[in-house]
Coordinates of C-alpha atoms in Angstrom, one line a residue:
Chain G
M1 CA -6.2 33.3 0.3
N2 CA -8.5 35.6 -1.5
S3 CA -10.1 33.7 -4.4
S4 CA -10.1 36.8 -6.6
E5 CA -6.3 36.6 -6.6
L6 CA -6.6 33.4 -8.6
D7 CA -6.5 34.5 -12.2
L8 CA -7.9 31.3 -13.9
D9 CA -7.5 32.8 -17.4
A10 CA -3.8 33.5 -16.9
L11 CA -3.2 30.1 -15.3
A12 CA -5.0 28.2 -18.0
R13 CA -2.9 30.1 -20.6
L14 CA 0.3 29.2 -18.8
A15 CA -0.8 25.6 -18.6
R16 CA -2.0 25.5 -22.2
L17 CA -5.4 24.3 -21.1
A18 CA -8.6 25.5 -22.9
L19 CA -11.0 25.6 -19.9
T20 CA -14.7 26.1 -20.4
P21 CA -16.4 29.0 -18.4
E22 CA -18.0 26.3 -16.2
E23 CA -14.6 24.7 -15.4
K24 CA -13.1 28.0 -14.6
A25 CA -15.9 28.8 -12.1
T26 CA -15.6 25.4 -10.5
F27 CA -11.8 25.4 -10.3
Q28 CA -11.9 29.0 -9.0
R29 CA -14.0 27.9 -6.0
Q30 CA -12.3 24.6 -5.4
L31 CA -8.7 26.0 -5.7
A32 CA -9.5 28.8 -3.3
D33 CA -10.6 26.2 -0.7
L34 CA -7.5 24.2 -1.3
L35 CA -5.2 27.2 -1.1
Q36 CA -6.8 28.2 2.1
H37 CA -5.9 24.8 3.5
I38 CA -2.4 25.0 2.0
E39 CA -2.0 28.4 3.5
R40 CA -1.3 26.6 6.8
L41 CA 2.2 26.0 5.6
S42 CA 2.9 29.6 6.5
Q43 CA 2.6 28.6 10.2
V44 CA 5.7 26.4 10.0
D45 CA 9.0 28.0 11.1
V46 CA 11.4 27.2 8.3
T47 CA 14.1 29.5 9.4
G48 CA 17.5 28.0 8.4
V49 CA 15.9 24.9 6.9
E50 CA 17.3 23.6 3.7
P51 CA 14.7 22.7 1.0
S52 CA 14.6 19.0 -0.1
A53 CA 14.0 18.4 -3.8
H54 CA 14.1 14.6 -3.1
A55 CA 13.7 12.5 0.0
H56 CA 17.2 11.3 -0.2
P57 CA 20.2 13.6 -0.7
L58 CA 21.1 12.8 -4.3
Q59 CA 24.4 13.6 -5.9
N60 CA 24.9 14.2 -9.6
V61 CA 24.7 10.9 -11.4
W62 CA 27.3 10.3 -14.1
Q63 CA 27.3 7.7 -16.8
E64 CA 29.8 6.8 -19.5
D65 CA 29.0 8.5 -22.8
E66 CA 28.6 5.4 -24.8
P67 CA 26.3 5.0 -27.8
Q68 CA 23.4 2.7 -27.2
P69 CA 20.7 1.4 -29.6
G70 CA 17.6 3.7 -29.5
L71 CA 14.1 3.2 -30.8
P72 CA 14.0 2.7 -34.6
P73 CA 12.1 5.5 -36.4
A74 CA 9.0 3.4 -37.1
E75 CA 8.7 2.5 -33.4
A76 CA 9.3 6.1 -32.3
L77 CA 6.6 7.3 -34.6
R78 CA 4.2 4.6 -33.8
N79 CA 2.1 6.8 -31.5
A80 CA 2.3 10.0 -33.4
P81 CA -1.1 11.5 -34.1
A82 CA -0.2 12.6 -37.6
R83 CA 2.8 11.5 -39.7
R84 CA 4.2 12.4 -43.1
D85 CA 7.0 10.2 -44.4
Q86 CA 9.3 9.6 -41.4
M87 CA 8.2 12.8 -39.6
I88 CA 5.6 14.0 -37.2
A89 CA 3.1 16.4 -38.9
V90 CA 2.2 19.6 -37.1
P91 CA 0.4 22.9 -38.1
K92 CA 2.4 25.5 -39.7
V93 CA 4.5 27.3 -37.1
V94 CA 6.2 30.1 -39.2
E95 CA 4.7 31.9 -42.2
Chain X
M1 CA -5.9 -21.3 5.8
T2 CA -6.1 -22.9 2.3
T3 CA -7.2 -26.4 1.5
S4 CA -6.8 -28.6 -1.5
T5 CA -10.1 -27.2 -2.6
T6 CA -8.7 -23.6 -2.9
P7 CA -9.3 -22.6 -6.5
L8 CA -5.9 -22.1 -8.4
Y9 CA -6.6 -18.4 -8.8
Y10 CA -6.8 -17.9 -5.0
L11 CA -3.5 -19.6 -4.2
S12 CA -0.8 -17.5 -2.7
L13 CA 2.1 -16.9 -5.0
A14 CA 4.3 -19.0 -2.7
E15 CA 1.8 -21.9 -2.7
A16 CA 1.6 -21.7 -6.5
A17 CA 5.4 -21.6 -6.8
A18 CA 5.6 -24.8 -4.7
A19 CA 2.8 -26.5 -6.7
L20 CA 4.5 -25.6 -10.0
S21 CA 7.9 -26.7 -8.7
S22 CA 6.5 -30.1 -7.6
G23 CA 4.7 -30.6 -10.9
R24 CA 1.2 -30.7 -9.3
I25 CA 0.1 -27.9 -11.6
S26 CA 1.3 -26.3 -14.8
S27 CA 1.6 -22.6 -15.5
A28 CA -0.8 -23.2 -18.4
E29 CA -3.5 -24.5 -16.0
L30 CA -2.8 -21.7 -13.5
T31 CA -3.0 -19.1 -16.2
D32 CA -6.1 -20.5 -17.7
A33 CA -7.7 -20.5 -14.2
V34 CA -6.8 -16.8 -13.8
I35 CA -8.1 -15.9 -17.2
A36 CA -11.4 -17.7 -16.7
R37 CA -11.8 -16.1 -13.3
A38 CA -11.2 -12.7 -14.8
E39 CA -13.7 -13.3 -17.5
A40 CA -16.3 -14.4 -14.9
V41 CA -15.9 -11.4 -12.5
E42 CA -15.0 -8.6 -14.9
P43 CA -18.6 -7.8 -15.9
Q44 CA -19.3 -6.8 -12.3
L45 CA -15.9 -5.6 -11.1
H46 CA -14.3 -3.7 -14.0
A47 CA -10.7 -3.9 -12.6
L48 CA -9.1 -4.4 -16.0
L49 CA -8.6 -1.8 -18.7
S50 CA -7.2 -4.4 -21.1
A51 CA -5.8 -7.9 -21.2
D52 CA -4.1 -10.1 -23.7
P53 CA -5.0 -13.8 -22.9
A54 CA -3.2 -15.1 -25.9
A55 CA 0.1 -13.4 -24.9
A56 CA -0.3 -14.7 -21.3
R57 CA -1.0 -18.3 -22.5
A58 CA 2.1 -18.2 -24.7
Q59 CA 4.2 -17.0 -21.8
A60 CA 2.7 -19.8 -19.6
Q61 CA 3.6 -22.4 -22.2
A62 CA 7.1 -21.1 -22.4
S63 CA 7.4 -21.3 -18.6
D64 CA 6.2 -24.9 -18.6
A65 CA 8.7 -25.8 -21.3
R66 CA 11.5 -24.1 -19.3
R67 CA 10.5 -26.1 -16.2
A68 CA 10.4 -29.3 -18.2
A69 CA 13.9 -28.7 -19.4
G70 CA 15.1 -28.1 -15.8
K71 CA 15.6 -24.4 -16.4
S72 CA 13.1 -22.8 -14.1
L73 CA 13.9 -19.1 -13.4
G74 CA 12.7 -19.2 -9.7
P75 CA 9.6 -18.6 -7.7
L76 CA 7.9 -16.2 -10.1
D77 CA 8.4 -18.5 -13.1
G78 CA 4.9 -19.3 -14.5
I79 CA 3.0 -17.0 -12.1
P80 CA 0.3 -14.7 -13.6
I81 CA 1.0 -11.1 -12.5
G82 CA -1.0 -8.0 -13.5
L83 CA 0.1 -4.4 -13.8
K84 CA -1.4 -1.1 -13.1
D85 CA -2.0 0.7 -16.5
V86 CA 0.8 3.2 -15.8
I87 CA 3.6 0.6 -16.3
A88 CA 4.8 0.1 -19.9
V89 CA 4.6 -3.4 -21.4
R90 CA 6.0 -3.5 -25.0
D91 CA 3.3 -3.7 -27.7
Q92 CA 0.5 -3.5 -25.1
P93 CA -1.8 -0.5 -24.4
L94 CA -0.7 2.1 -21.8
T95 CA -3.6 4.5 -21.0
A96 CA -2.8 5.7 -17.4
G97 CA -6.6 5.8 -17.1
S98 CA -6.7 8.8 -19.4
R99 CA -8.4 9.6 -22.7
M100 CA -5.1 11.4 -23.5
L101 CA -3.5 8.0 -24.0
A102 CA -6.5 6.0 -25.0
N103 CA -4.8 4.7 -28.2
F104 CA -1.2 4.6 -26.9
I105 CA 0.8 1.4 -27.4
S106 CA 4.1 1.0 -25.5
P107 CA 7.1 0.9 -27.7
Y108 CA 9.2 -0.6 -24.9
D109 CA 9.1 -2.4 -21.5
A110 CA 9.5 -0.7 -18.2
T111 CA 12.4 -1.9 -16.2
V112 CA 10.1 -3.7 -13.7
T113 CA 8.4 -5.4 -16.7
R114 CA 11.7 -6.6 -18.0
R115 CA 12.6 -7.9 -14.6
L116 CA 9.3 -9.7 -14.2
R117 CA 9.9 -11.3 -17.6
E118 CA 13.5 -12.3 -16.6
A119 CA 11.9 -14.0 -13.5
G120 CA 9.6 -15.9 -15.8
A121 CA 6.3 -14.2 -14.7
V122 CA 3.3 -14.4 -16.9
L123 CA 2.0 -10.9 -17.5
Y124 CA -1.7 -10.8 -17.5
G125 CA -4.0 -7.8 -17.1
R126 CA -3.6 -4.0 -17.2
H127 CA -5.4 -2.5 -14.3
N128 CA -7.8 0.4 -14.0
C129 CA -6.6 3.4 -12.0
D130 CA -7.3 7.1 -11.3
E131 CA -6.3 9.2 -14.3
F132 CA -2.5 9.6 -14.2
A133 CA -2.6 8.0 -10.8
M134 CA -4.3 11.1 -9.3
G135 CA -7.0 10.0 -6.9
S136 CA -7.9 7.8 -4.0
S137 CA -10.9 5.9 -5.4
T138 CA -10.3 4.9 -9.0
E139 CA -13.4 7.0 -9.8
N140 CA -11.1 9.4 -11.8
S141 CA -10.5 6.8 -14.5
A142 CA -11.6 8.2 -17.8
F143 CA -13.0 4.8 -18.8
H144 CA -15.1 3.4 -15.9
P145 CA -15.0 3.0 -12.1
T146 CA -13.9 -0.2 -10.4
G147 CA -15.9 -2.0 -7.7
N148 CA -14.6 -3.1 -4.4
P149 CA -14.7 -6.9 -4.4
W150 CA -16.1 -6.9 -0.9
D151 CA -19.0 -4.5 -1.8
L152 CA -19.4 -3.6 -5.4
E153 CA -21.2 -0.3 -4.5
R154 CA -18.0 0.9 -2.8
V155 CA -14.7 2.0 -4.2
P156 CA -11.5 -0.1 -4.1
G157 CA -9.4 2.9 -3.1
G158 CA -6.9 4.4 -5.4
S159 CA -5.1 5.3 -7.4
S160 CA -4.0 1.7 -7.9
G161 CA -7.6 0.5 -7.2
G162 CA -7.8 -1.9 -10.2
S163 CA -4.6 -3.7 -9.1
A164 CA -5.8 -4.2 -5.5
A165 CA -9.3 -5.2 -6.6
A166 CA -8.1 -7.6 -9.3
L167 CA -5.8 -9.4 -6.8
A168 CA -8.6 -9.6 -4.2
A169 CA -10.9 -11.1 -6.8
G170 CA -8.5 -13.7 -8.1
E171 CA -7.6 -12.1 -11.5
A172 CA -3.9 -12.4 -10.7
L173 CA -1.6 -14.0 -8.1
A174 CA 0.2 -10.7 -7.5
T175 CA 0.0 -7.2 -9.0
L176 CA 2.2 -4.1 -9.3
G177 CA 0.9 -0.6 -8.6
S178 CA 2.5 2.8 -8.1
D179 CA 2.4 4.9 -5.0
T180 CA 2.9 8.7 -4.9
G181 CA 0.9 9.6 -1.8
G182 CA -0.6 6.2 -0.7
S183 CA -1.8 4.8 -4.1
I184 CA -0.6 1.2 -3.3
R185 CA -1.2 1.1 0.5
Q186 CA -4.7 2.7 0.7
P187 CA -6.3 0.4 -2.0
A188 CA -4.5 -2.6 -0.4
A189 CA -6.2 -1.7 3.0
L190 CA -9.6 -1.1 1.3
C191 CA -9.5 -4.4 -0.6
G192 CA -7.9 -6.6 2.1
V193 CA -4.5 -7.4 0.5
V194 CA -0.9 -6.6 1.3
G195 CA 0.6 -3.6 -0.4
L196 CA 4.2 -2.3 -0.2
K197 CA 5.6 1.1 -1.2
P198 CA 9.4 0.5 -1.3
T199 CA 12.0 3.1 -0.3
Y200 CA 12.2 5.9 -2.9
G201 CA 14.8 4.7 -5.4
R202 CA 14.6 1.0 -4.5
V203 CA 12.7 0.2 -7.7
S204 CA 13.4 1.8 -11.0
R205 CA 10.8 4.2 -12.4
Y206 CA 11.9 3.7 -16.0
G207 CA 8.7 3.0 -18.0
L208 CA 6.4 4.3 -15.3
V209 CA 4.0 7.1 -16.5
A210 CA 5.3 10.0 -14.4
Y211 CA 3.0 11.9 -11.9
A212 CA 5.2 13.5 -9.3
S213 CA 8.7 12.2 -9.9
S214 CA 10.2 12.9 -6.5
L215 CA 7.5 10.8 -4.8
D216 CA 6.5 8.1 -7.3
Q217 CA 7.5 4.6 -6.5
I218 CA 6.4 1.2 -8.0
G219 CA 5.6 -1.6 -5.6
P220 CA 3.9 -5.0 -5.2
F221 CA 0.5 -6.1 -4.0
G222 CA 0.2 -9.7 -2.7
R223 CA -2.1 -11.9 -0.7
T224 CA 0.6 -12.4 2.0
V225 CA 3.6 -10.5 3.1
E226 CA 5.7 -13.4 1.9
D227 CA 4.3 -12.9 -1.6
V228 CA 5.1 -9.2 -1.6
A229 CA 8.7 -10.1 -0.5
L230 CA 9.0 -12.5 -3.5
V231 CA 7.9 -9.9 -6.0
L232 CA 10.0 -7.1 -4.5
Q233 CA 13.0 -9.4 -4.8
A234 CA 12.4 -9.6 -8.6
I235 CA 11.8 -5.9 -9.3
A236 CA 14.2 -4.1 -6.9
G237 CA 17.7 -3.0 -7.8
H238 CA 19.7 -0.2 -9.4
D239 CA 18.9 0.8 -13.0
E240 CA 21.1 3.0 -15.1
R241 CA 17.9 4.2 -16.8
D242 CA 16.6 5.8 -13.6
S243 CA 19.2 8.3 -12.2
T244 CA 17.2 8.4 -8.9
S245 CA 17.5 4.6 -8.4
L246 CA 19.7 3.7 -5.5
R247 CA 22.9 1.7 -5.7
A248 CA 21.8 -0.3 -2.7
K249 CA 22.5 -4.0 -2.1
T250 CA 19.3 -6.0 -2.7
E251 CA 19.1 -8.4 0.2
D252 CA 17.4 -11.8 0.1
F253 CA 14.0 -10.6 1.4
G254 CA 12.6 -14.1 1.6
A255 CA 15.5 -15.3 3.8
E256 CA 14.9 -12.4 6.2
L257 CA 11.3 -13.5 6.6
R258 CA 12.4 -17.0 7.7
G259 CA 14.9 -15.5 10.2
P260 CA 14.1 -15.7 13.8
A261 CA 14.6 -12.0 14.6
I262 CA 12.0 -9.2 14.1
P263 CA 12.5 -5.6 15.1
R264 CA 11.5 -5.2 18.7
R265 CA 10.8 -1.5 19.2
L266 CA 7.5 -0.2 17.7
G267 CA 6.4 3.4 17.7
L268 CA 2.8 4.6 17.6
P269 CA 2.8 8.2 16.2
R270 CA 0.2 10.0 18.3
E271 CA -0.8 12.3 15.4
Y272 CA -2.0 9.2 13.4
F273 CA -4.6 8.1 16.0
G274 CA -6.6 11.3 16.4
E275 CA -9.7 13.0 15.1
G276 CA -11.2 11.5 11.9
L277 CA -10.1 7.9 12.6
D278 CA -13.0 5.5 12.2
P279 CA -13.6 3.6 15.6
E280 CA -13.8 0.2 13.9
V281 CA -10.5 0.9 12.0
A282 CA -8.9 2.0 15.3
A283 CA -10.1 -1.2 17.1
A284 CA -8.7 -3.5 14.4
V285 CA -5.4 -1.7 14.4
E286 CA -5.2 -1.8 18.2
Q287 CA -5.6 -5.6 18.0
A288 CA -2.6 -5.8 15.7
V289 CA -0.7 -3.7 18.2
S290 CA -1.7 -6.0 21.0
Y291 CA -0.5 -9.0 19.0
Y292 CA 3.0 -7.4 18.6
R293 CA 3.0 -6.7 22.3
G294 CA 2.3 -10.4 22.8
L295 CA 5.3 -11.2 20.6
G296 CA 7.5 -9.3 23.1
C297 CA 7.7 -6.0 21.1
E298 CA 8.1 -2.9 23.1
V299 CA 5.4 -0.4 22.0
R300 CA 5.8 3.2 22.8
P301 CA 4.1 6.5 21.7
V302 CA 6.2 8.8 19.5
S303 CA 5.5 12.2 18.0
L304 CA 5.9 13.4 14.4
P305 CA 5.1 17.0 15.0
H306 CA 4.9 18.1 11.4
T307 CA 2.2 15.6 10.5
P308 CA -0.5 18.2 10.3
Y309 CA 1.4 19.8 7.4
C310 CA 2.0 16.7 5.3
L311 CA -1.1 17.0 3.2
D312 CA -0.5 20.6 2.3
T313 CA 3.2 19.9 1.6
Y314 CA 2.2 17.0 -0.6
Y315 CA -0.4 19.0 -2.6
V316 CA 2.1 21.7 -3.3
L317 CA 5.0 19.5 -4.4
A318 CA 2.9 16.8 -6.2
T319 CA 0.9 19.3 -8.2
A320 CA 4.0 21.4 -9.0
E321 CA 5.7 18.3 -10.3
A322 CA 2.6 17.1 -12.1
S323 CA 2.1 20.4 -13.9
S324 CA 5.7 20.1 -15.2
N325 CA 5.6 16.3 -16.0
L326 CA 2.3 16.5 -17.8
S327 CA 3.4 19.3 -20.1
R328 CA 4.7 16.5 -22.3
Y329 CA 1.1 15.7 -23.4
D330 CA 1.0 18.4 -26.0
G331 CA -0.7 16.5 -28.8
I332 CA 2.4 16.5 -31.0
R333 CA 4.5 13.3 -30.6
Y334 CA 1.9 11.0 -29.0
G335 CA -1.4 11.1 -27.2
H336 CA -4.7 12.8 -28.1
R337 CA -4.6 15.6 -30.8
C338 CA -7.7 17.8 -31.3
A339 CA -9.3 18.1 -34.7
E340 CA -8.5 21.0 -37.0
P341 CA -6.3 23.1 -34.9
R342 CA -6.2 26.8 -35.8
D343 CA -2.5 27.1 -34.9
L344 CA 0.0 25.5 -32.6
N345 CA -1.2 27.1 -29.4
D346 CA -4.8 26.0 -30.2
L347 CA -3.5 22.5 -30.8
Y348 CA -1.8 22.4 -27.4
S349 CA -4.7 23.9 -25.4
R350 CA -7.6 22.0 -27.0
S351 CA -5.7 18.7 -27.2
R352 CA -5.0 18.9 -23.5
A353 CA -8.5 20.2 -22.6
E354 CA -10.0 17.2 -24.5
G355 CA -7.5 14.7 -23.3
F356 CA -7.4 15.4 -19.5
G357 CA -10.2 14.9 -17.0
A358 CA -11.3 17.3 -14.2
E359 CA -8.9 16.1 -11.5
V360 CA -5.9 16.2 -13.7
K361 CA -6.8 19.7 -14.9
R362 CA -7.3 20.8 -11.3
R363 CA -3.9 19.6 -10.3
I364 CA -2.2 21.1 -13.3
I365 CA -3.7 24.5 -12.6
L366 CA -2.8 24.3 -8.9
G367 CA 0.7 23.2 -9.8
T368 CA 1.0 26.0 -12.3
Y369 CA -0.1 28.5 -9.6
V370 CA 2.4 27.4 -6.9
L371 CA 5.2 27.5 -9.4
S372 CA 4.3 30.8 -10.9
S373 CA 6.3 34.0 -10.4
G374 CA 5.6 35.7 -7.1
Y375 CA 4.2 32.5 -5.4
Y376 CA 7.2 30.1 -5.9
D377 CA 8.8 31.1 -2.6
A378 CA 5.6 31.1 -0.6
Y379 CA 4.4 27.7 -1.8
Y380 CA 6.9 25.5 -3.6
L381 CA 10.1 26.5 -1.8
R382 CA 8.4 26.6 1.6
A383 CA 6.8 23.1 1.0
Q384 CA 10.3 21.8 0.1
K385 CA 11.6 23.1 3.4
V386 CA 8.6 21.6 5.3
R387 CA 9.4 18.3 3.6
T388 CA 12.9 18.5 5.2
L389 CA 11.2 18.9 8.6
V390 CA 8.8 16.0 7.9
R391 CA 11.8 13.7 7.0
R392 CA 13.7 14.9 10.1
D393 CA 10.7 14.0 12.3
F394 CA 10.7 10.4 11.0
L395 CA 14.5 10.0 11.3
Q396 CA 14.4 11.3 14.9
A397 CA 11.6 8.9 15.7
F398 CA 13.8 6.1 14.3
A399 CA 16.5 6.9 16.8
D400 CA 14.2 5.4 19.5
V401 CA 12.1 2.8 17.6
D402 CA 12.7 0.3 14.8
A403 CA 9.4 0.8 13.0
L404 CA 6.2 2.8 13.2
L405 CA 2.7 1.3 13.2
T406 CA -0.4 3.3 12.1
P407 CA -3.7 2.8 10.5
T408 CA -3.3 2.8 6.7
S409 CA -6.6 4.7 5.9
P410 CA -8.7 6.6 8.4
I411 CA -11.8 4.9 7.0
P412 CA -12.8 1.6 5.3
A413 CA -14.0 1.6 1.7
F414 CA -16.5 4.4 1.0
R415 CA -19.4 4.5 -1.5
R416 CA -18.9 5.6 -5.0
G417 CA -19.7 9.3 -5.4
E418 CA -19.5 9.9 -1.6
K419 CA -16.4 12.1 -1.8
A420 CA -17.3 14.6 -4.5
D421 CA -15.3 17.4 -2.8
P422 CA -11.6 17.3 -3.8
L423 CA -10.4 18.1 -0.2
A424 CA -12.6 15.3 1.3
M425 CA -11.0 12.9 -1.1
Y426 CA -7.5 14.2 -0.4
L427 CA -8.0 13.5 3.3
C428 CA -8.1 9.8 2.6
D429 CA -4.3 9.9 2.3
I430 CA -3.4 11.6 5.6
Y431 CA -1.7 8.6 7.0
T432 CA 0.1 7.5 3.8
I433 CA 1.6 10.7 2.5
G434 CA 4.4 11.0 5.1
A435 CA 6.2 8.0 3.8
N436 CA 6.3 9.5 0.3
L437 CA 7.5 12.9 1.5
A438 CA 10.3 11.2 3.6
G439 CA 11.0 8.5 1.0
L440 CA 10.5 5.7 3.5
P441 CA 9.4 2.1 2.8
A442 CA 5.8 1.5 4.1
M443 CA 3.5 -1.5 3.9
S444 CA -0.2 -2.0 4.5
V445 CA -1.1 -5.4 6.1
P446 CA -4.7 -6.6 6.4
C447 CA -5.9 -6.8 10.0
G448 CA -9.5 -7.7 10.0
F449 CA -13.0 -6.5 8.9
T450 CA -15.6 -4.1 10.0
R451 CA -19.0 -5.3 11.1
A452 CA -20.2 -4.5 7.6
G453 CA -17.6 -6.9 6.2
L454 CA -15.1 -4.3 4.8
P455 CA -11.4 -4.9 5.1
V456 CA -9.1 -2.9 7.4
G457 CA -5.4 -2.6 7.2
F458 CA -2.6 -1.3 9.3
Q459 CA 0.6 0.4 8.1
L460 CA 4.2 -0.3 9.0
L461 CA 6.8 2.3 8.2
G462 CA 10.5 1.6 8.3
Q463 CA 13.8 3.3 7.9
P464 CA 15.1 4.1 4.4
L465 CA 16.1 0.8 2.8
G466 CA 14.7 -1.1 5.8
E467 CA 12.4 -3.3 3.6
A468 CA 13.9 -6.5 5.0
Q469 CA 13.0 -5.6 8.6
L470 CA 9.7 -4.2 7.6
L471 CA 8.7 -7.4 5.7
A472 CA 9.9 -9.6 8.6
L473 CA 7.8 -7.5 11.0
G474 CA 4.8 -7.7 8.8
H475 CA 5.2 -11.4 8.2
A476 CA 5.3 -12.1 12.0
Y477 CA 1.7 -10.8 12.1
D478 CA 0.5 -11.9 8.7
R479 CA 1.6 -15.6 8.9
E480 CA -0.6 -16.0 12.0
H481 CA -3.6 -14.1 10.8
Q482 CA -3.7 -14.4 7.0
W483 CA -6.5 -11.9 6.6
G484 CA -5.4 -11.5 2.9
R485 CA -6.4 -15.2 2.3
R486 CA -10.1 -14.6 2.9
H487 CA -12.1 -14.2 -0.2
P488 CA -15.0 -12.0 -1.2
N489 CA -18.4 -13.4 -2.3
L490 CA -18.0 -12.7 -5.9

């Protein structure tokens, strides 16, 4: 892994993380080291091996579509950082 | 091991249950003893992030009233149990060790919390942990580090370090943690208590703050293997609210312990006894192996050839899942929101930058990278395939042996600040990650101390849903040695 391949600006943008220049420099170096370690996975012969999303083979899980009580609005809004009436307040999205 | 002078807060859960049942003590007395103990040790230990003594005392009084009316709910009724601060308890804080959730109050109970309540447990203490359960030392908590009760300058392990330290110090009679790559077993080993990661899907994850959903599992810490069995009994079972929870029969784990049979064929994976293993840890684990030989167990070497790739597989899968799971912290519905955002994107990016600590950011960035276009096949998909091979290794080994025995951690508790390099910290988990990748039950059992007085643990790994045999095997050692009943000078 060549650390110059790690475009920290692009990754930070994708992850919606406002990183400081110092954080970017540190992560650039640390992630290059980690990726060099992780690169060892390329040594494993995975020809014909099925990927596992979970440890156990899981089937689709179905449940009856029955209404259940949910959180009342006051409870659901309890942790919202900004509220107006019974809604979460956010910056203007469309002009 | 214990005498009538054992302080109430150092009783095993089973002893306390017997004392409550016989009327020798009340839950109110027991709970008061635990609260007083916590107040005495917390200024040095810092295992708690929050606690609600009034709520605990009210639950204890309700338990005593039930018992007086002849309506006891079983062995956990009236027992003070603490939770890692990643498990939701209605109307209590839930920080996950993060500034992001510094002011969050749970609107509902996790399923394990509900089950503990239904068993009559007294919920006391929310334990410190590495932020979002990412770490092996509890140093990544946004609030404060936690000391190891055996040496306050050293770490208790992590990420469930607060839960292990609190139990070892007498701030609860049992605790619950979560384990994604060793976060129950490694701190159990470093603090000298028993810690069990159940089979993936054995215990519901509803109400657990998600880190890496295909690996996360809630499990108990106890002073004895028997205590861990009693807590597992209460929390295990299928839950409609967790679609990955298994429809498996929940055996009577306590009855299995009392049965005469233990699994006889033990495997020692040679990849777990190589370079990097501390000689004092190796010696203590070897003594446990000898004990099992003495019980008539057949001990044989086995090989798990993909072990060298477990760490890399884990860091691809766990960070990928974390980058996705933690996208929910966007500053909108709950969690930290930055001041005066310019627009929506600025709100997201700055709220997350201000709310998350360095390790969480590092893992989100790495996870974003391995999932990004052009790298997905090389990293994420390949790691999922290697995971298949890792699981296959374990299942092949279990064709010849009933359980595997390994060290839990390559080293005893290390000093705070000693592992500043992320990779050095990640290597703490080399013996525990395999069980998460393969979804197996695994337990750390204390097996002695180093010359410097630091606890050492060994790990038992069993077949999927093999908790009953695993507990019986661990109990066969633990009931004779009881290392988890020794107490630190604190």
